[in-house]
Every structure is written in structure tokens, then in C-alpha cells.
Amino acid sequence: MPGIVLRSAEIIKPLQVATGKLHGDSVYAFERDFEMLLHTSRGDYLWRVGEGYISNCGSIPWLGQKILRVKSYDPDNPLQNAFFFLHDDLYQKKGYEIFDREDSDALCRGGLREAGCSRFQVSTIDFCLMIGAWGHWGDNAYGNFDFLSKLEKVG
């Protein structure tokens, strides 16, 4: 199957998260339900996340954030945050058996570009994800229940 391309995305229900620590990681817990509509080359998908879902968002190391000028969680860029959260969820759920790892990474790259990141920033983040996230496919490190997130094709 050819690679997926993100055409656009729109946040339907806005992000509202609280910060904290879990297992020594900085994490973000959804304080209310969130929805984002993804328009892709393979159709439209609605991603829903329920209150209580926990993620480490971008988890970009401090030095990387300084060099790239991209924050792991940026309160001024909810679309960027949403795609970091989506990437975490896709990896946790093994792409919901809809997308593979390559598709999940491509959606994150496309979303970061749509959120205003430069090609250099996105390609560097993608390289770091390739190195750092390879062992997290199917990993539910924060114990999220399956019902807390859902991805469905809507068009």
C-alpha cells in the first residue's frame, strides 16, 4: 500500500491537559475529551481521546528543544501538541490496525509541518523518533485503557 499523506487536520474539541510526573517522566493528562479530524490521502479519520488519557507528548530531550526551537509541549501550538499526542497513541495502539509504523510517522511529520515546523525541524524530529521510539510500538507505558482513545474512518 502506498504511503499516507496528511492533507489537512482540524481540531474539533480543543486540548485541555494538566502536567505531572509518572514513572519519572513529564506527562500530560487530558482533562476533557478531545477530537481531531484528519484528512488524508486514504480518506478522513476522526481521532477521539477521552478525559484521563496520559501521554508524554513530544518527549524531545532538552538539548534538542534548544537546538530545534521546538518544545515537547507548546501551549501556544495546540496542533503540534495534538500530533505528538496522536503519534504516541498510534504507537501505543499499533496504529489501530489501520496504520503501520511508517504511516504513523508520516502522519506525525505531516502534522508537524501543518503546525508550522520547518522541514529541518520535522526531519530531525523524525530521525530522533526513528531512534528513540522503535521499541515503543505496542507499548502502553502509562496504562491507558483501550476505551480512552479511538480512531475511526469517517470518509
PDB file of N, CA and C in Angstrom, residues 1-103:
ATOM      1  N   MET A   1       0.846  -1.170   0.000  1.00  0.00           N
ATOM      2  CA  MET A   1       0.000   0.000   0.000  1.00  0.00           C
ATOM      3  C   MET A   1       0.897   1.241   0.000  1.00  0.00           C
ATOM      4  N   PRO A   2       0.604   2.234  -0.857  1.00  0.00           N
ATOM      5  CA  PRO A   2       1.447   3.430  -0.896  1.00  0.00           C
ATOM      6  C   PRO A   2       1.364   4.212   0.414  1.00  0.00           C
ATOM      7  N   GLY A   3       2.417   4.992   0.685  1.00  0.00           N
ATOM      8  CA  GLY A   3       2.475   5.785   1.906  1.00  0.00           C
ATOM      9  C   GLY A   3       1.320   6.755   2.021  1.00  0.00           C
ATOM     10  N   ILE A   4       1.005   7.099   3.243  1.00  0.00           N
ATOM     11  CA  ILE A   4      -0.106   8.006   3.517  1.00  0.00           C
ATOM     12  C   ILE A   4       0.393   9.448   3.512  1.00  0.00           C
ATOM     13  N   VAL A   5      -0.466  10.360   3.081  1.00  0.00           N
ATOM     14  CA  VAL A   5      -0.156  11.784   3.074  1.00  0.00           C
ATOM     15  C   VAL A   5      -1.246  12.508   3.850  1.00  0.00           C
ATOM     16  N   LEU A   6      -0.837  13.332   4.791  1.00  0.00           N
ATOM     17  CA  LEU A   6      -1.790  14.168   5.515  1.00  0.00           C
ATOM     18  C   LEU A   6      -2.076  15.384   4.655  1.00  0.00           C
ATOM     19  N   ARG A   7      -3.350  15.595   4.336  1.00  0.00           N
ATOM     20  CA  ARG A   7      -3.736  16.768   3.538  1.00  0.00           C
ATOM     21  C   ARG A   7      -4.057  17.963   4.423  1.00  0.00           C
ATOM     22  N   SER A   8      -4.740  17.724   5.518  1.00  0.00           N
ATOM     23  CA  SER A   8      -5.034  18.775   6.491  1.00  0.00           C
ATOM     24  C   SER A   8      -5.596  18.123   7.745  1.00  0.00           C
ATOM     25  N   ALA A   9      -5.703  18.933   8.779  1.00  0.00           N
ATOM     26  CA  ALA A   9      -6.257  18.447  10.041  1.00  0.00           C
ATOM     27  C   ALA A   9      -6.981  19.597  10.711  1.00  0.00           C
ATOM     28  N   GLU A  10      -8.024  19.254  11.439  1.00  0.00           N
ATOM     29  CA  GLU A  10      -8.723  20.284  12.188  1.00  0.00           C
ATOM     30  C   GLU A  10      -9.091  19.754  13.563  1.00  0.00           C
ATOM     31  N   ILE A  11      -8.836  20.594  14.549  1.00  0.00           N
ATOM     32  CA  ILE A  11      -9.185  20.250  15.910  1.00  0.00           C
ATOM     33  C   ILE A  11     -10.662  20.562  16.102  1.00  0.00           C
ATOM     34  N   ILE A  12     -11.432  19.548  16.505  1.00  0.00           N
ATOM     35  CA  ILE A  12     -12.873  19.700  16.691  1.00  0.00           C
ATOM     36  C   ILE A  12     -13.177  20.114  18.131  1.00  0.00           C
ATOM     37  N   LYS A  13     -12.607  19.403  19.084  1.00  0.00           N
ATOM     38  CA  LYS A  13     -12.731  19.742  20.504  1.00  0.00           C
ATOM     39  C   LYS A  13     -11.335  20.076  20.999  1.00  0.00           C
ATOM     40  N   PRO A  14     -11.132  21.263  21.576  1.00  0.00           N
ATOM     41  CA  PRO A  14      -9.777  21.709  21.914  1.00  0.00           C
ATOM     42  C   PRO A  14      -9.114  20.915  23.042  1.00  0.00           C
ATOM     43  N   LEU A  15      -7.785  20.971  23.020  1.00  0.00           N
ATOM     44  CA  LEU A  15      -6.968  20.322  24.050  1.00  0.00           C
ATOM     45  C   LEU A  15      -7.067  21.064  25.368  1.00  0.00           C
ATOM     46  N   GLN A  16      -7.158  20.293  26.429  1.00  0.00           N
ATOM     47  CA  GLN A  16      -7.008  20.837  27.770  1.00  0.00           C
ATOM     48  C   GLN A  16      -6.328  19.753  28.591  1.00  0.00           C
ATOM     49  N   VAL A  17      -5.074  20.006  28.970  1.00  0.00           N
ATOM     50  CA  VAL A  17      -4.295  18.991  29.677  1.00  0.00           C
ATOM     51  C   VAL A  17      -3.693  19.564  30.959  1.00  0.00           C
ATOM     52  N   ALA A  18      -3.406  18.662  31.878  1.00  0.00           N
ATOM     53  CA  ALA A  18      -2.692  19.000  33.107  1.00  0.00           C
ATOM     54  C   ALA A  18      -1.328  18.321  33.042  1.00  0.00           C
ATOM     55  N   THR A  19      -0.317  18.950  33.612  1.00  0.00           N
ATOM     56  CA  THR A  19       1.023  18.376  33.597  1.00  0.00           C
ATOM     57  C   THR A  19       1.305  17.676  34.920  1.00  0.00           C
ATOM     58  N   GLY A  20       2.212  16.718  34.853  1.00  0.00           N
ATOM     59  CA  GLY A  20       2.588  15.991  36.059  1.00  0.00           C
ATOM     60  C   GLY A  20       3.763  15.085  35.784  1.00  0.00           C
ATOM     61  N   LYS A  21       4.053  14.203  36.711  1.00  0.00           N
ATOM     62  CA  LYS A  21       5.142  13.232  36.583  1.00  0.00           C
ATOM     63  C   LYS A  21       4.579  11.839  36.795  1.00  0.00           C
ATOM     64  N   LEU A  22       5.047  10.880  35.998  1.00  0.00           N
ATOM     65  CA  LEU A  22       4.666   9.487  36.131  1.00  0.00           C
ATOM     66  C   LEU A  22       5.865   8.651  35.705  1.00  0.00           C
ATOM     67  N   HIS A  23       6.284   7.714  36.527  1.00  0.00           N
ATOM     68  CA  HIS A  23       7.462   6.877  36.244  1.00  0.00           C
ATOM     69  C   HIS A  23       8.685   7.740  35.941  1.00  0.00           C
ATOM     70  N   GLY A  24       8.770   8.934  36.543  1.00  0.00           N
ATOM     71  CA  GLY A  24       9.898   9.824  36.320  1.00  0.00           C
ATOM     72  C   GLY A  24       9.805  10.663  35.058  1.00  0.00           C
ATOM     73  N   ASP A  25       8.758  10.472  34.258  1.00  0.00           N
ATOM     74  CA  ASP A  25       8.577  11.221  33.015  1.00  0.00           C
ATOM     75  C   ASP A  25       7.660  12.420  33.241  1.00  0.00           C
ATOM     76  N   SER A  26       7.888  13.494  32.488  1.00  0.00           N
ATOM     77  CA  SER A  26       6.909  14.575  32.422  1.00  0.00           C
ATOM     78  C   SER A  26       5.770  14.086  31.539  1.00  0.00           C
ATOM     79  N   VAL A  27       4.555  14.149  32.046  1.00  0.00           N
ATOM     80  CA  VAL A  27       3.401  13.652  31.297  1.00  0.00           C
ATOM     81  C   VAL A  27       2.283  14.694  31.294  1.00  0.00           C
ATOM     82  N   TYR A  28       1.337  14.464  30.403  1.00  0.00           N
ATOM     83  CA  TYR A  28       0.183  15.338  30.234  1.00  0.00           C
ATOM     84  C   TYR A  28      -1.064  14.472  30.279  1.00  0.00           C
ATOM     85  N   ALA A  29      -1.990  14.846  31.136  1.00  0.00           N
ATOM     86  CA  ALA A  29      -3.244  14.100  31.276  1.00  0.00           C
ATOM     87  C   ALA A  29      -4.375  14.951  30.699  1.00  0.00           C
ATOM     88  N   PHE A  30      -5.164  14.352  29.832  1.00  0.00           N
ATOM     89  CA  PHE A  30      -6.288  15.060  29.230  1.00  0.00           C
ATOM     90  C   PHE A  30      -7.337  15.329  30.302  1.00  0.00           C
ATOM     91  N   GLU A  31      -7.692  16.594  30.455  1.00  0.00           N
ATOM     92  CA  GLU A  31      -8.688  16.989  31.460  1.00  0.00           C
ATOM     93  C   GLU A  31     -10.106  16.982  30.904  1.00  0.00           C
ATOM     94  N   ARG A  32     -10.229  16.872  29.603  1.00  0.00           N
ATOM     95  CA  ARG A  32     -11.540  16.736  28.972  1.00  0.00           C
ATOM     96  C   ARG A  32     -11.359  16.039  27.630  1.00  0.00           C
ATOM     97  N   ASP A  33     -12.458  15.619  27.046  1.00  0.00           N
ATOM     98  CA  ASP A  33     -12.408  14.907  25.769  1.00  0.00           C
ATOM     99  C   ASP A  33     -11.842  15.812  24.675  1.00  0.00           C
ATOM    100  N   PHE A  34     -11.154  15.184  23.727  1.00  0.00           N
ATOM    101  CA  PHE A  34     -10.509  15.881  22.621  1.00  0.00           C
ATOM    102  C   PHE A  34     -10.843  15.154  21.332  1.00  0.00           C
ATOM    103  N   GLU A  35     -11.016  15.908  20.234  1.00  0.00           N
ATOM    104  CA  GLU A  35     -11.251  15.300  18.918  1.00  0.00           C
ATOM    105  C   GLU A  35     -10.499  16.071  17.851  1.00  0.00           C
ATOM    106  N   MET A  36      -9.962  15.308  16.887  1.00  0.00           N
ATOM    107  CA  MET A  36      -9.286  15.901  15.735  1.00  0.00           C
ATOM    108  C   MET A  36      -9.663  15.113  14.487  1.00  0.00           C
ATOM    109  N   LEU A  37      -9.965  15.840  13.420  1.00  0.00           N
ATOM    110  CA  LEU A  37     -10.313  15.234  12.136  1.00  0.00           C
ATOM    111  C   LEU A  37      -9.102  15.312  11.224  1.00  0.00           C
ATOM    112  N   LEU A  38      -8.709  14.162  10.682  1.00  0.00           N
ATOM    113  CA  LEU A  38      -7.555  14.069   9.791  1.00  0.00           C
ATOM    114  C   LEU A  38      -8.046  13.827   8.369  1.00  0.00           C
ATOM    115  N   HIS A  39      -7.638  14.672   7.454  1.00  0.00           N
ATOM    116  CA  HIS A  39      -7.938  14.480   6.036  1.00  0.00           C
ATOM    117  C   HIS A  39      -6.662  13.945   5.389  1.00  0.00           C
ATOM    118  N   THR A  40      -6.717  12.698   4.913  1.00  0.00           N
ATOM    119  CA  THR A  40      -5.520  12.050   4.376  1.00  0.00           C
ATOM    120  C   THR A  40      -5.758  11.559   2.956  1.00  0.00           C
ATOM    121  N   SER A  41      -4.687  11.090   2.349  1.00  0.00           N
ATOM    122  CA  SER A  41      -4.771  10.522   1.006  1.00  0.00           C
ATOM    123  C   SER A  41      -5.557   9.214   0.989  1.00  0.00           C
ATOM    124  N   ARG A  42      -5.845   8.639   2.142  1.00  0.00           N
ATOM    125  CA  ARG A  42      -6.624   7.398   2.235  1.00  0.00           C
ATOM    126  C   ARG A  42      -8.007   7.621   2.835  1.00  0.00           C
ATOM    127  N   GLY A  43      -8.418   8.867   2.939  1.00  0.00           N
ATOM    128  CA  GLY A  43      -9.732   9.161   3.489  1.00  0.00           C
ATOM    129  C   GLY A  43      -9.624  10.008   4.751  1.00  0.00           C
ATOM    130  N   ASP A  44     -10.767  10.219   5.375  1.00  0.00           N
ATOM    131  CA  ASP A  44     -10.845  11.045   6.574  1.00  0.00           C
ATOM    132  C   ASP A  44     -10.973  10.153   7.805  1.00  0.00           C
ATOM    133  N   TYR A  45     -10.283  10.549   8.875  1.00  0.00           N
ATOM    134  CA  TYR A  45     -10.286   9.787  10.121  1.00  0.00           C
ATOM    135  C   TYR A  45     -10.570  10.733  11.281  1.00  0.00           C
ATOM    136  N   LEU A  46     -11.410  10.278  12.189  1.00  0.00           N
ATOM    137  CA  LEU A  46     -11.703  11.036  13.396  1.00  0.00           C
ATOM    138  C   LEU A  46     -10.987  10.357  14.554  1.00  0.00           C
ATOM    139  N   TRP A  47     -10.154  11.137  15.235  1.00  0.00           N
ATOM    140  CA  TRP A  47      -9.420  10.636  16.394  1.00  0.00           C
ATOM    141  C   TRP A  47     -10.027  11.259  17.636  1.00  0.00           C
ATOM    142  N   ARG A  48     -10.435  10.411  18.559  1.00  0.00           N
ATOM    143  CA  ARG A  48     -11.044  10.854  19.814  1.00  0.00           C
ATOM    144  C   ARG A  48     -10.201  10.371  20.983  1.00  0.00           C
ATOM    145  N   VAL A  49     -10.006  11.278  21.946  1.00  0.00           N
ATOM    146  CA  VAL A  49      -9.261  10.946  23.154  1.00  0.00           C
ATOM    147  C   VAL A  49     -10.114  11.369  24.344  1.00  0.00           C
ATOM    148  N   GLY A  50     -10.262  10.472  25.299  1.00  0.00           N
ATOM    149  CA  GLY A  50     -11.099  10.751  26.450  1.00  0.00           C
ATOM    150  C   GLY A  50     -10.344  11.361  27.618  1.00  0.00           C
ATOM    151  N   GLU A  51     -11.098  12.001  28.457  1.00  0.00           N
ATOM    152  CA  GLU A  51     -10.567  12.564  29.694  1.00  0.00           C
ATOM    153  C   GLU A  51      -9.835  11.470  30.469  1.00  0.00           C
ATOM    154  N   GLY A  52      -8.643  11.792  30.948  1.00  0.00           N
ATOM    155  CA  GLY A  52      -7.853  10.834  31.710  1.00  0.00           C
ATOM    156  C   GLY A  52      -6.720  10.194  30.927  1.00  0.00           C
ATOM    157  N   TYR A  53      -6.731  10.325  29.596  1.00  0.00           N
ATOM    158  CA  TYR A  53      -5.656   9.769  28.770  1.00  0.00           C
ATOM    159  C   TYR A  53      -4.336  10.451  29.141  1.00  0.00           C
ATOM    160  N   ILE A  54      -3.258   9.683  29.233  1.00  0.00           N
ATOM    161  CA  ILE A  54      -1.948  10.202  29.628  1.00  0.00           C
ATOM    162  C   ILE A  54      -0.915   9.927  28.536  1.00  0.00           C
ATOM    163  N   SER A  55      -0.090  10.937  28.259  1.00  0.00           N
ATOM    164  CA  SER A  55       0.959  10.825  27.250  1.00  0.00           C
ATOM    165  C   SER A  55       2.135  11.717  27.649  1.00  0.00           C
ATOM    166  N   ASN A  56       3.301  11.423  27.110  1.00  0.00           N
ATOM    167  CA  ASN A  56       4.444  12.308  27.344  1.00  0.00           C
ATOM    168  C   ASN A  56       4.617  13.317  26.213  1.00  0.00           C
ATOM    169  N   CYS A  57       3.651  13.384  25.314  1.00  0.00           N
ATOM    170  CA  CYS A  57       3.633  14.329  24.191  1.00  0.00           C
ATOM    171  C   CYS A  57       4.882  14.123  23.344  1.00  0.00           C
ATOM    172  N   GLY A  58       5.632  15.164  23.023  1.00  0.00           N
ATOM    173  CA  GLY A  58       6.772  15.031  22.121  1.00  0.00           C
ATOM    174  C   GLY A  58       7.994  14.392  22.729  1.00  0.00           C
ATOM    175  N   SER A  59       8.171  14.513  24.021  1.00  0.00           N
ATOM    176  CA  SER A  59       9.324  13.976  24.760  1.00  0.00           C
ATOM    177  C   SER A  59      10.656  14.233  24.046  1.00  0.00           C
ATOM    178  N   ILE A  60      10.804  15.435  23.490  1.00  0.00           N
ATOM    179  CA  ILE A  60      12.067  15.824  22.859  1.00  0.00           C
ATOM    180  C   ILE A  60      13.042  16.201  23.975  1.00  0.00           C
ATOM    181  N   PRO A  61      14.248  15.629  23.980  1.00  0.00           N
ATOM    182  CA  PRO A  61      15.211  15.989  25.022  1.00  0.00           C
ATOM    183  C   PRO A  61      15.485  17.495  25.053  1.00  0.00           C
ATOM    184  N   TRP A  62      15.852  17.992  26.232  1.00  0.00           N
ATOM    185  CA  TRP A  62      16.054  19.415  26.464  1.00  0.00           C
ATOM    186  C   TRP A  62      16.973  20.036  25.422  1.00  0.00           C
ATOM    187  N   LEU A  63      18.134  19.409  25.148  1.00  0.00           N
ATOM    188  CA  LEU A  63      19.081  19.963  24.191  1.00  0.00           C
ATOM    189  C   LEU A  63      18.462  20.037  22.792  1.00  0.00           C
ATOM    190  N   GLY A  64      17.711  19.005  22.422  1.00  0.00           N
ATOM    191  CA  GLY A  64      17.032  19.012  21.124  1.00  0.00           C
ATOM    192  C   GLY A  64      16.031  20.149  21.014  1.00  0.00           C
ATOM    193  N   GLN A  65      15.330  20.425  22.100  1.00  0.00           N
ATOM    194  CA  GLN A  65      14.372  21.533  22.094  1.00  0.00           C
ATOM    195  C   GLN A  65      15.084  22.859  21.866  1.00  0.00           C
ATOM    196  N   LYS A  66      16.245  23.020  22.476  1.00  0.00           N
ATOM    197  CA  LYS A  66      17.008  24.264  22.315  1.00  0.00           C
ATOM    198  C   LYS A  66      17.542  24.407  20.891  1.00  0.00           C
ATOM    199  N   ILE A  67      18.101  23.345  20.358  1.00  0.00           N
ATOM    200  CA  ILE A  67      18.682  23.388  19.010  1.00  0.00           C
ATOM    201  C   ILE A  67      17.597  23.584  17.956  1.00  0.00           C
ATOM    202  N   LEU A  68      16.515  22.820  18.073  1.00  0.00           N
ATOM    203  CA  LEU A  68      15.454  22.854  17.056  1.00  0.00           C
ATOM    204  C   LEU A  68      14.457  23.990  17.259  1.00  0.00           C
ATOM    205  N   ARG A  69      14.431  24.558  18.452  1.00  0.00           N
ATOM    206  CA  ARG A  69      13.445  25.579  18.807  1.00  0.00           C
ATOM    207  C   ARG A  69      12.023  25.033  18.671  1.00  0.00           C
ATOM    208  N   VAL A  70      11.867  23.798  19.103  1.00  0.00           N
ATOM    209  CA  VAL A  70      10.574  23.128  19.149  1.00  0.00           C
ATOM    210  C   VAL A  70      10.408  22.565  20.545  1.00  0.00           C
ATOM    211  N   LYS A  71       9.295  22.873  21.185  1.00  0.00           N
ATOM    212  CA  LYS A  71       9.044  22.375  22.533  1.00  0.00           C
ATOM    213  C   LYS A  71       8.332  21.027  22.463  1.00  0.00           C
ATOM    214  N   SER A  72       8.616  20.170  23.443  1.00  0.00           N
ATOM    215  CA  SER A  72       7.901  18.891  23.534  1.00  0.00           C
ATOM    216  C   SER A  72       6.413  19.124  23.715  1.00  0.00           C
ATOM    217  N   TYR A  73       6.071  20.124  24.511  1.00  0.00           N
ATOM    218  CA  TYR A  73       4.677  20.548  24.662  1.00  0.00           C
ATOM    219  C   TYR A  73       4.690  22.064  24.598  1.00  0.00           C
ATOM    220  N   ASP A  74       3.971  22.613  23.627  1.00  0.00           N
ATOM    221  CA  ASP A  74       3.956  24.053  23.413  1.00  0.00           C
ATOM    222  C   ASP A  74       2.529  24.570  23.594  1.00  0.00           C
ATOM    223  N   PRO A  75       2.255  25.268  24.700  1.00  0.00           N
ATOM    224  CA  PRO A  75       0.894  25.753  24.939  1.00  0.00           C
ATOM    225  C   PRO A  75       0.399  26.713  23.863  1.00  0.00           C
ATOM    226  N   ASP A  76       1.325  27.264  23.080  1.00  0.00           N
ATOM    227  CA  ASP A  76       0.939  28.184  22.005  1.00  0.00           C
ATOM    228  C   ASP A  76       0.736  27.489  20.667  1.00  0.00           C
ATOM    229  N   ASN A  77       0.931  26.176  20.619  1.00  0.00           N
ATOM    230  CA  ASN A  77       0.786  25.446  19.356  1.00  0.00           C
ATOM    231  C   ASN A  77       0.013  24.143  19.587  1.00  0.00           C
ATOM    232  N   PRO A  78      -1.313  24.244  19.773  1.00  0.00           N
ATOM    233  CA  PRO A  78      -2.089  23.037  20.070  1.00  0.00           C
ATOM    234  C   PRO A  78      -2.073  21.999  18.948  1.00  0.00           C
ATOM    235  N   LEU A  79      -1.922  22.433  17.699  1.00  0.00           N
ATOM    236  CA  LEU A  79      -1.892  21.455  16.607  1.00  0.00           C
ATOM    237  C   LEU A  79      -0.628  20.605  16.685  1.00  0.00           C
ATOM    238  N   GLN A  80       0.501  21.226  16.965  1.00  0.00           N
ATOM    239  CA  GLN A  80       1.742  20.470  17.147  1.00  0.00           C
ATOM    240  C   GLN A  80       1.588  19.467  18.288  1.00  0.00           C
ATOM    241  N   ASN A  81       1.059  19.931  19.415  1.00  0.00           N
ATOM    242  CA  ASN A  81       0.847  19.030  20.549  1.00  0.00           C
ATOM    243  C   ASN A  81      -0.054  17.871  20.157  1.00  0.00           C
ATOM    244  N   ALA A  82      -1.120  18.175  19.430  1.00  0.00           N
ATOM    245  CA  ALA A  82      -2.076  17.139  19.028  1.00  0.00           C
ATOM    246  C   ALA A  82      -1.390  16.050  18.208  1.00  0.00           C
ATOM    247  N   PHE A  83      -0.486  16.436  17.324  1.00  0.00           N
ATOM    248  CA  PHE A  83       0.188  15.415  16.508  1.00  0.00           C
ATOM    249  C   PHE A  83       1.220  14.625  17.296  1.00  0.00           C
ATOM    250  N   PHE A  84       1.853  15.239  18.278  1.00  0.00           N
ATOM    251  CA  PHE A  84       2.717  14.457  19.168  1.00  0.00           C
ATOM    252  C   PHE A  84       1.871  13.459  19.963  1.00  0.00           C
ATOM    253  N   PHE A  85       0.719  13.909  20.467  1.00  0.00           N
ATOM    254  CA  PHE A  85      -0.174  13.005  21.202  1.00  0.00           C
ATOM    255  C   PHE A  85      -0.691  11.892  20.286  1.00  0.00           C
ATOM    256  N   LEU A  86      -1.075  12.256  19.049  1.00  0.00           N
ATOM    257  CA  LEU A  86      -1.556  11.255  18.090  1.00  0.00           C
ATOM    258  C   LEU A  86      -0.476  10.212  17.830  1.00  0.00           C
ATOM    259  N   HIS A  87       0.747  10.653  17.620  1.00  0.00           N
ATOM    260  CA  HIS A  87       1.840   9.716  17.348  1.00  0.00           C
ATOM    261  C   HIS A  87       2.011   8.737  18.511  1.00  0.00           C
ATOM    262  N   ASP A  88       1.971   9.269  19.744  1.00  0.00           N
ATOM    263  CA  ASP A  88       2.069   8.390  20.917  1.00  0.00           C
ATOM    264  C   ASP A  88       0.936   7.369  20.931  1.00  0.00           C
ATOM    265  N   ASP A  89      -0.270   7.829  20.641  1.00  0.00           N
ATOM    266  CA  ASP A  89      -1.430   6.938  20.672  1.00  0.00           C
ATOM    267  C   ASP A  89      -1.350   5.892  19.563  1.00  0.00           C
ATOM    268  N   LEU A  90      -0.951   6.296  18.370  1.00  0.00           N
ATOM    269  CA  LEU A  90      -0.819   5.336  17.270  1.00  0.00           C
ATOM    270  C   LEU A  90       0.218   4.268  17.616  1.00  0.00           C
ATOM    271  N   TYR A  91       1.313   4.660  18.222  1.00  0.00           N
ATOM    272  CA  TYR A  91       2.322   3.676  18.619  1.00  0.00           C
ATOM    273  C   TYR A  91       1.783   2.763  19.716  1.00  0.00           C
ATOM    274  N   GLN A  92       1.112   3.344  20.694  1.00  0.00           N
ATOM    275  CA  GLN A  92       0.560   2.537  21.782  1.00  0.00           C
ATOM    276  C   GLN A  92      -0.418   1.502  21.255  1.00  0.00           C
ATOM    277  N   LYS A  93      -1.264   1.902  20.307  1.00  0.00           N
ATOM    278  CA  LYS A  93      -2.319   1.024  19.788  1.00  0.00           C
ATOM    279  C   LYS A  93      -1.915   0.294  18.509  1.00  0.00           C
ATOM    280  N   LYS A  94      -0.620   0.321  18.184  1.00  0.00           N
ATOM    281  CA  LYS A  94      -0.126  -0.311  16.949  1.00  0.00           C
ATOM    282  C   LYS A  94      -0.930   0.150  15.740  1.00  0.00           C
ATOM    283  N   GLY A  95      -1.147   1.458  15.678  1.00  0.00           N
ATOM    284  CA  GLY A  95      -1.823   2.051  14.531  1.00  0.00           C
ATOM    285  C   GLY A  95      -3.285   1.676  14.408  1.00  0.00           C
ATOM    286  N   TYR A  96      -3.874   1.156  15.488  1.00  0.00           N
ATOM    287  CA  TYR A  96      -5.272   0.708  15.487  1.00  0.00           C
ATOM    288  C   TYR A  96      -5.517  -0.352  14.412  1.00  0.00           C
ATOM    289  N   GLU A  97      -4.452  -1.013  13.980  1.00  0.00           N
ATOM    290  CA  GLU A  97      -4.518  -1.995  12.892  1.00  0.00           C
ATOM    291  C   GLU A  97      -5.034  -1.374  11.601  1.00  0.00           C
ATOM    292  N   ILE A  98      -4.923  -0.028  11.517  1.00  0.00           N
ATOM    293  CA  ILE A  98      -5.252   0.714  10.297  1.00  0.00           C
ATOM    294  C   ILE A  98      -3.955   1.191   9.654  1.00  0.00           C
ATOM    295  N   PHE A  99      -3.066   1.716  10.496  1.00  0.00           N
ATOM    296  CA  PHE A  99      -1.801   2.269  10.025  1.00  0.00           C
ATOM    297  C   PHE A  99      -0.637   1.465  10.578  1.00  0.00           C
ATOM    298  N   ASP A 100       0.442   1.401   9.797  1.00  0.00           N
ATOM    299  CA  ASP A 100       1.666   0.782  10.306  1.00  0.00           C
ATOM    300  C   ASP A 100       2.569   1.883  10.871  1.00  0.00           C
ATOM    301  N   ARG A 101       3.750   1.495  11.308  1.00  0.00           N
ATOM    302  CA  ARG A 101       4.672   2.478  11.912  1.00  0.00           C
ATOM    303  C   ARG A 101       5.039   3.577  10.930  1.00  0.00           C
ATOM    304  N   GLU A 102       5.296   3.189   9.685  1.00  0.00           N
ATOM    305  CA  GLU A 102       5.670   4.179   8.671  1.00  0.00           C
ATOM    306  C   GLU A 102       4.547   5.203   8.468  1.00  0.00           C
ATOM    307  N   ASP A 103       3.304   4.720   8.409  1.00  0.00           N
ATOM    308  CA  ASP A 103       2.162   5.629   8.273  1.00  0.00           C
ATOM    309  C   ASP A 103       2.051   6.545   9.494  1.00  0.00           C
TER     310      ASP A 103
END
